[in-house]
PDB file of C-alpha atoms and ligand atoms in Angstrom:
ATOM      1  CA  MET A1444      23.998   6.520   8.542  1.00  0.00           C
ATOM      2  CA  ASN A1445      25.403   9.612  10.187  1.00  0.00           C
ATOM      3  CA  ASN A1446      22.375  11.845  10.220  1.00  0.00           C
ATOM      4  CA  ALA A1447      20.348  11.362  13.394  1.00  0.00           C
ATOM      5  CA  ALA A1448      17.180  13.022  12.080  1.00  0.00           C
ATOM      6  CA  LEU A1449      17.134  10.874   8.957  1.00  0.00           C
ATOM      7  CA  GLU A1450      17.916   7.752  10.952  1.00  0.00           C
ATOM      8  CA  ASN A1451      14.938   8.512  13.226  1.00  0.00           C
ATOM      9  CA  LEU A1452      12.733   9.019  10.198  1.00  0.00           C
ATOM     10  CA  LEU A1453      13.734   5.660   8.749  1.00  0.00           C
ATOM     11  CA  THR A1454      13.442   3.702  11.988  1.00  0.00           C
ATOM     12  CA  ARG A1455      10.303   5.155  13.617  1.00  0.00           C
ATOM     13  CA  ARG A1456       7.663   2.497  14.101  1.00  0.00           C
ATOM     14  CA  SER A1457       4.200   2.417  15.597  1.00  0.00           C
ATOM     15  CA  CYS A1458       4.181   1.332  19.229  1.00  0.00           C
ATOM     16  CA  ARG A1459       1.180  -0.531  20.597  1.00  0.00           C
ATOM     17  CA  ALA A1460       2.377  -1.590  24.046  1.00  0.00           C
ATOM     18  CA  PHE A1461       3.230   0.857  26.798  1.00  0.00           C
ATOM     19  CA  THR A1462       4.570   0.678  30.346  1.00  0.00           C
ATOM     20  CA  ASP A1463       2.691   2.233  33.280  1.00  0.00           C
ATOM     21  CA  GLU A1464       5.339   4.933  33.623  1.00  0.00           C
ATOM     22  CA  ALA A1465       3.933   8.445  33.347  1.00  0.00           C
ATOM     23  CA  VAL A1466       5.304  10.671  30.608  1.00  0.00           C
ATOM     24  CA  SER A1467       6.839  13.848  32.040  1.00  0.00           C
ATOM     25  CA  ALA A1468       5.256  17.185  31.189  1.00  0.00           C
ATOM     26  CA  ASP A1469       8.529  18.226  29.583  1.00  0.00           C
ATOM     27  CA  LEU A1470       8.540  15.262  27.174  1.00  0.00           C
ATOM     28  CA  ILE A1471       4.882  15.802  26.289  1.00  0.00           C
ATOM     29  CA  ALA A1472       5.597  19.468  25.642  1.00  0.00           C
ATOM     30  CA  GLN A1473       8.492  18.598  23.310  1.00  0.00           C
ATOM     31  CA  VAL A1474       6.282  16.271  21.301  1.00  0.00           C
ATOM     32  CA  GLU A1475       3.524  18.883  21.112  1.00  0.00           C
ATOM     33  CA  GLN A1476       5.988  21.563  20.065  1.00  0.00           C
ATOM     34  CA  ALA A1477       7.061  19.380  17.148  1.00  0.00           C
ATOM     35  CA  GLY A1478       3.403  19.154  16.153  1.00  0.00           C
ATOM     36  CA  LEU A1479       2.999  22.910  16.255  1.00  0.00           C
ATOM     37  CA  CYS A1480       6.080  23.327  14.037  1.00  0.00           C
ATOM     38  CA  ALA A1481       4.577  21.324  11.182  1.00  0.00           C
ATOM     39  CA  PRO A1482       4.079  23.106   7.866  1.00  0.00           C
ATOM     40  CA  SER A1483       0.534  24.277   7.136  1.00  0.00           C
ATOM     41  CA  GLY A1484      -1.298  25.559   4.086  1.00  0.00           C
ATOM     42  CA  ARG A1485      -0.775  29.325   3.806  1.00  0.00           C
ATOM     43  CA  ASN A1486       0.906  29.081   7.192  1.00  0.00           C
ATOM     44  CA  ARG A1487      -2.516  29.202   8.830  1.00  0.00           C
ATOM     45  CA  GLN A1488      -1.309  27.104  11.793  1.00  0.00           C
ATOM     46  CA  SER A1489      -4.923  26.516  12.621  1.00  0.00           C
ATOM     47  CA  GLY A1490      -4.658  22.945  13.924  1.00  0.00           C
ATOM     48  CA  ILE A1491      -4.939  22.412  17.664  1.00  0.00           C
ATOM     49  CA  ILE A1492      -3.862  19.645  20.022  1.00  0.00           C
ATOM     50  CA  ILE A1493      -6.009  18.473  22.907  1.00  0.00           C
ATOM     51  CA  GLU A1494      -3.862  16.735  25.519  1.00  0.00           C
ATOM     52  CA  ILE A1495      -5.694  14.065  27.469  1.00  0.00           C
ATOM     53  CA  ALA A1496      -3.492  12.540  30.131  1.00  0.00           C
ATOM     54  CA  SER A1497      -5.748  11.681  33.018  1.00  0.00           C
ATOM     55  CA  ASP A1498      -8.917   9.874  33.904  1.00  0.00           C
ATOM     56  CA  PRO A1499     -11.837   9.869  33.693  1.00  0.00           C
ATOM     57  CA  LEU A1500     -11.534  11.636  30.331  1.00  0.00           C
ATOM     58  CA  ARG A1501      -8.869   9.298  28.968  1.00  0.00           C
ATOM     59  CA  SER A1502     -10.999   6.224  29.675  1.00  0.00           C
ATOM     60  CA  GLU A1503     -14.132   7.908  28.343  1.00  0.00           C
ATOM     61  CA  LEU A1504     -12.391   8.760  25.079  1.00  0.00           C
ATOM     62  CA  ALA A1505     -11.025   5.219  24.769  1.00  0.00           C
ATOM     63  CA  GLU A1506     -14.523   3.828  25.291  1.00  0.00           C
ATOM     64  CA  LEU A1507     -15.973   6.200  22.706  1.00  0.00           C
ATOM     65  CA  ASN A1508     -13.266   5.246  20.213  1.00  0.00           C
ATOM     66  CA  ARG A1509     -13.880   1.554  20.917  1.00  0.00           C
ATOM     67  CA  GLN A1510     -17.589   1.918  20.260  1.00  0.00           C
ATOM     68  CA  ILE A1511     -16.994   3.802  17.007  1.00  0.00           C
ATOM     69  CA  GLY A1512     -14.500   1.152  15.896  1.00  0.00           C
ATOM     70  CA  GLY A1513     -16.919  -1.625  16.817  1.00  0.00           C
ATOM     71  CA  TRP A1514     -14.507  -3.596  19.000  1.00  0.00           C
ATOM     72  CA  ASP A1515     -15.433  -5.900  21.840  1.00  0.00           C
ATOM     73  CA  GLN A1516     -16.001  -4.436  25.270  1.00  0.00           C
ATOM     74  CA  GLY A1517     -12.792  -4.140  27.276  1.00  0.00           C
ATOM     75  CA  PHE A1518     -10.543  -3.454  24.281  1.00  0.00           C
ATOM     76  CA  ASP A1519      -8.565  -0.226  24.574  1.00  0.00           C
ATOM     77  CA  PRO A1520      -7.956   1.186  21.072  1.00  0.00           C
ATOM     78  CA  PHE A1521      -5.276   3.435  22.608  1.00  0.00           C
ATOM     79  CA  TYR A1522      -3.372   0.358  23.872  1.00  0.00           C
ATOM     80  CA  ALA A1523      -3.268   1.709  27.438  1.00  0.00           C
ATOM     81  CA  ALA A1524      -1.051   4.623  26.370  1.00  0.00           C
ATOM     82  CA  PRO A1525      -1.083   7.125  29.250  1.00  0.00           C
ATOM     83  CA  VAL A1526      -1.274  10.202  27.004  1.00  0.00           C
ATOM     84  CA  ILE A1527      -3.608  10.890  24.107  1.00  0.00           C
ATOM     85  CA  LEU A1528      -2.962  13.881  21.867  1.00  0.00           C
ATOM     86  CA  ALA A1529      -5.993  14.621  19.693  1.00  0.00           C
ATOM     87  CA  VAL A1530      -5.452  16.855  16.670  1.00  0.00           C
ATOM     88  CA  LEU A1531      -8.336  18.908  15.319  1.00  0.00           C
ATOM     89  CA  VAL A1532      -8.596  21.518  12.599  1.00  0.00           C
ATOM     90  CA  PRO A1533     -11.246  24.135  11.861  1.00  0.00           C
ATOM     91  CA  SER A1534     -13.904  22.419   9.763  1.00  0.00           C
ATOM     92  CA  ASP A1535     -13.803  25.182   7.157  1.00  0.00           C
ATOM     93  CA  CYS A1536     -10.028  25.054   6.660  1.00  0.00           C
ATOM     94  CA  PRO A1537      -9.404  23.923   3.043  1.00  0.00           C
ATOM     95  CA  THR A1538      -6.049  22.339   3.915  1.00  0.00           C
ATOM     96  CA  GLY A1539      -7.159  21.080   7.311  1.00  0.00           C
ATOM     97  CA  VAL A1540      -6.723  17.351   6.714  1.00  0.00           C
ATOM     98  CA  TYR A1541      -3.223  17.867   5.335  1.00  0.00           C
ATOM     99  CA  ASP A1542      -2.208  20.305   8.047  1.00  0.00           C
ATOM    100  CA  GLY A1543      -3.462  18.088  10.848  1.00  0.00           C
ATOM    101  CA  SER A1544      -1.893  14.975   9.363  1.00  0.00           C
ATOM    102  CA  LEU A1545       1.487  16.668   9.207  1.00  0.00           C
ATOM    103  CA  MET A1546       1.134  17.710  12.844  1.00  0.00           C
ATOM    104  CA  ILE A1547       0.559  14.088  13.772  1.00  0.00           C
ATOM    105  CA  GLY A1548       3.484  12.937  11.604  1.00  0.00           C
ATOM    106  CA  ASN A1549       5.780  15.423  13.317  1.00  0.00           C
ATOM    107  CA  MET A1550       4.659  14.266  16.742  1.00  0.00           C
ATOM    108  CA  LEU A1551       5.174  10.591  15.901  1.00  0.00           C
ATOM    109  CA  LEU A1552       8.711  11.386  14.782  1.00  0.00           C
ATOM    110  CA  ALA A1553       9.411  13.539  17.822  1.00  0.00           C
ATOM    111  CA  ALA A1554       8.208  10.783  20.127  1.00  0.00           C
ATOM    112  CA  SER A1555      10.546   8.330  18.445  1.00  0.00           C
ATOM    113  CA  ALA A1556      13.472  10.771  18.669  1.00  0.00           C
ATOM    114  CA  LEU A1557      12.820  11.152  22.408  1.00  0.00           C
ATOM    115  CA  GLY A1558      12.727   7.394  23.000  1.00  0.00           C
ATOM    116  CA  LEU A1559       8.964   7.363  23.543  1.00  0.00           C
ATOM    117  CA  GLY A1560       6.453   5.035  21.897  1.00  0.00           C
ATOM    118  CA  ALA A1561       3.645   6.444  19.782  1.00  0.00           C
ATOM    119  CA  CYS A1562       0.943   5.388  17.364  1.00  0.00           C
ATOM    120  CA  TRP A1563      -1.574   7.219  15.171  1.00  0.00           C
ATOM    121  CA  ILE A1564      -5.043   6.236  16.326  1.00  0.00           C
ATOM    122  CA  HIS A1565      -7.948   6.928  14.027  1.00  0.00           C
ATOM    123  CA  ARG A1566     -11.636   7.799  14.496  1.00  0.00           C
ATOM    124  CA  CYS A1567     -10.990  11.277  15.906  1.00  0.00           C
ATOM    125  CA  ARG A1568     -13.351  12.772  13.340  1.00  0.00           C
ATOM    126  CA  GLU A1569     -16.219  10.591  14.502  1.00  0.00           C
ATOM    127  CA  GLU A1570     -15.481  11.260  18.189  1.00  0.00           C
ATOM    128  CA  PHE A1571     -15.630  15.012  17.842  1.00  0.00           C
ATOM    129  CA  ALA A1572     -18.713  14.860  15.637  1.00  0.00           C
ATOM    130  CA  ARG A1573     -20.546  13.293  18.589  1.00  0.00           C
ATOM    131  CA  PRO A1574     -21.995  15.070  21.634  1.00  0.00           C
ATOM    132  CA  GLU A1575     -19.280  13.570  23.869  1.00  0.00           C
ATOM    133  CA  GLY A1576     -16.558  15.192  21.763  1.00  0.00           C
ATOM    134  CA  GLN A1577     -18.454  18.465  21.569  1.00  0.00           C
ATOM    135  CA  LYS A1578     -18.651  18.440  25.372  1.00  0.00           C
ATOM    136  CA  ILE A1579     -14.845  18.244  25.566  1.00  0.00           C
ATOM    137  CA  LEU A1580     -14.576  21.277  23.279  1.00  0.00           C
ATOM    138  CA  ASP A1581     -17.192  23.166  25.291  1.00  0.00           C
ATOM    139  CA  THR A1582     -15.452  22.388  28.571  1.00  0.00           C
ATOM    140  CA  LEU A1583     -12.186  23.758  27.178  1.00  0.00           C
ATOM    141  CA  GLY A1584     -13.926  26.833  25.791  1.00  0.00           C
ATOM    142  CA  ILE A1585     -13.037  25.911  22.205  1.00  0.00           C
ATOM    143  CA  LYS A1586     -15.616  27.624  20.023  1.00  0.00           C
ATOM    144  CA  GLY A1587     -16.630  27.047  16.407  1.00  0.00           C
ATOM    145  CA  ALA A1588     -16.764  23.945  14.223  1.00  0.00           C
ATOM    146  CA  TRP A1589     -13.809  21.555  14.506  1.00  0.00           C
ATOM    147  CA  THR A1590     -12.948  18.350  12.696  1.00  0.00           C
ATOM    148  CA  GLY A1591     -10.904  15.647  14.380  1.00  0.00           C
ATOM    149  CA  ILE A1592      -7.981  14.384  12.292  1.00  0.00           C
ATOM    150  CA  GLY A1593      -6.358  11.760  14.487  1.00  0.00           C
ATOM    151  CA  HIS A1594      -4.758  11.013  17.840  1.00  0.00           C
ATOM    152  CA  VAL A1595      -1.234  10.278  18.908  1.00  0.00           C
ATOM    153  CA  ALA A1596      -1.221   7.611  21.609  1.00  0.00           C
ATOM    154  CA  LEU A1597       1.937   8.337  23.579  1.00  0.00           C
ATOM    155  CA  GLY A1598       3.853   6.611  26.331  1.00  0.00           C
ATOM    156  CA  HIS A1599       7.006   4.808  27.335  1.00  0.00           C
ATOM    157  CA  PRO A1600       7.285   1.765  25.105  1.00  0.00           C
ATOM    158  CA  LYS A1601       7.406  -1.771  26.420  1.00  0.00           C
ATOM    159  CA  GLU A1602      10.629  -3.409  25.306  1.00  0.00           C
ATOM    160  CA  ASN A1603      10.644  -4.683  21.709  1.00  0.00           C
ATOM    161  CA  SER A1604       7.046  -3.554  21.279  1.00  0.00           C
ATOM    162  CA  ALA A1605       7.491  -1.791  17.952  1.00  0.00           C
ATOM    163  CA  LYS A1606       7.694  -4.200  15.037  1.00  0.00           C
ATOM    164  CA  ALA A1607       9.591  -3.017  11.937  1.00  0.00           C
ATOM    165  CA  LEU A1608       7.259  -3.634   9.025  1.00  0.00           C
ATOM    166  CA  PRO A1609       8.979  -3.824   5.627  1.00  0.00           C
ATOM    167  CA  ARG A1610       8.183  -1.161   3.042  1.00  0.00           C
ATOM    168  CA  ARG A1611       6.589  -2.065  -0.282  1.00  0.00           C
ATOM    169  CA  GLU A1612       8.897  -1.690  -3.250  1.00  0.00           C
ATOM    170  CA  GLY A1613       8.027  -0.167  -6.583  1.00  0.00           C
ATOM    171  CA  ARG A1614       6.339   2.984  -5.374  1.00  0.00           C
ATOM    172  CA  ILE A1615       8.714   5.456  -6.950  1.00  0.00           C
ATOM    173  CA  PHE A1616       8.208   6.301 -10.611  1.00  0.00           C
ATOM    174  CA  LYS A1617      10.835   8.363 -12.348  1.00  0.00           C
ATOM    175  CA  ALA A1618       9.077  10.205 -15.163  1.00  0.00           C
TER     176      ALA A1618
HETATM  177  C1  LIG B2512      -4.361   7.532   8.865  1.00  0.00           C
HETATM  178  C2  LIG B2512      -3.810   6.492   9.797  1.00  0.00           C
HETATM  179  C3  LIG B2512      -4.657   5.852  10.691  1.00  0.00           C
HETATM  180  C4  LIG B2512      -4.168   4.896  11.575  1.00  0.00           C
HETATM  181  N1  LIG B2512      -5.012   4.349  12.501  1.00  0.00           N
HETATM  182  C5  LIG B2512      -4.535   3.438  13.369  1.00  0.00           C
HETATM  183  C6  LIG B2512      -5.377   2.913  14.390  1.00  0.00           C
HETATM  184  O1  LIG B2512      -6.528   3.300  14.571  1.00  0.00           O
HETATM  185  N2  LIG B2512      -4.861   1.966  15.212  1.00  0.00           N
HETATM  186  C7  LIG B2512      -3.579   1.513  15.080  1.00  0.00           C
HETATM  187  O2  LIG B2512      -3.186   0.640  15.851  1.00  0.00           O
HETATM  188  N3  LIG B2512      -2.743   2.007  14.149  1.00  0.00           N
HETATM  189  C8  LIG B2512      -3.185   2.962  13.302  1.00  0.00           C
HETATM  190  N4  LIG B2512      -2.339   3.530  12.377  1.00  0.00           N
HETATM  191  C9  LIG B2512      -0.924   3.099  12.329  1.00  0.00           C
HETATM  192  C10 LIG B2512      -0.641   2.246  11.093  1.00  0.00           C
HETATM  193  O3  LIG B2512      -1.259   0.993  11.259  1.00  0.00           O
HETATM  194  C11 LIG B2512       0.892   2.109  10.926  1.00  0.00           C
HETATM  195  O4  LIG B2512       1.456   3.363  10.692  1.00  0.00           O
HETATM  196  C12 LIG B2512       1.239   1.180   9.757  1.00  0.00           C
HETATM  197  O5  LIG B2512       0.836  -0.154  10.051  1.00  0.00           O
HETATM  198  C13 LIG B2512       2.731   1.155   9.464  1.00  0.00           C
HETATM  199  O6  LIG B2512       3.479   0.799  10.585  1.00  0.00           O
HETATM  200  P1  LIG B2512       4.610   1.757  11.191  1.00  0.00           P
HETATM  201  O7  LIG B2512       3.940   3.028  11.681  1.00  0.00           O
HETATM  202  O8  LIG B2512       5.220   0.974  12.308  1.00  0.00           O
HETATM  203  O9  LIG B2512       5.597   2.074  10.139  1.00  0.00           O
HETATM  204  C14 LIG B2512      -2.790   4.526  11.519  1.00  0.00           C
HETATM  205  C15 LIG B2512      -1.944   5.193  10.645  1.00  0.00           C
HETATM  206  C16 LIG B2512      -2.426   6.177   9.819  1.00  0.00           C
HETATM  207  C17 LIG B2512      -1.465   6.934   8.935  1.00  0.00           C
END
């Protein structure tokens, strides 16, 4: 293949093991920019990204996510990724789920293109429906009703950490 963007699209894989190395502000900004460039219904561009890259908030969010997911104590549902990018949309946005999902998709692809590891982590909706999530919004001065769509867990990947899962055949129907 001689098209780098397409190659990245076909080879991106979820990463669930990260090194301790910090991700530079420049790399995080490039990933976020890709998220902001995603298409959105009626070009509303209403989705936002909350960057969480330091403790205690990162650990608090991981613990909240773990409790919502019902995992055993000590499990980190963000796989020790140093950066968490939470995507939220206004709760009254009719295309919010689609818009936010595309933002996450763009960021996963950007991370892969930059040699970073990334994974979509769920349960953002539940987090931000709870008082702990609301407190994060309040602290940042984000007003109104917001719905969490998902997180990108981001970091430098441990070697060979991303497994290439085969794709199911038979999902294209030519009418
Ligand atoms: C809506 C959605 C929710 C996901 N939630 C999680 C999650 O909470 N934890 C996780 O490890 N992976 C999660 N993933 C990643 C998927 O498991 C992963 O994309 C899928 O297994 C295919 O693997 P690939 O991304 O390497 O192609 C999620 C993906 C999507 C699209």
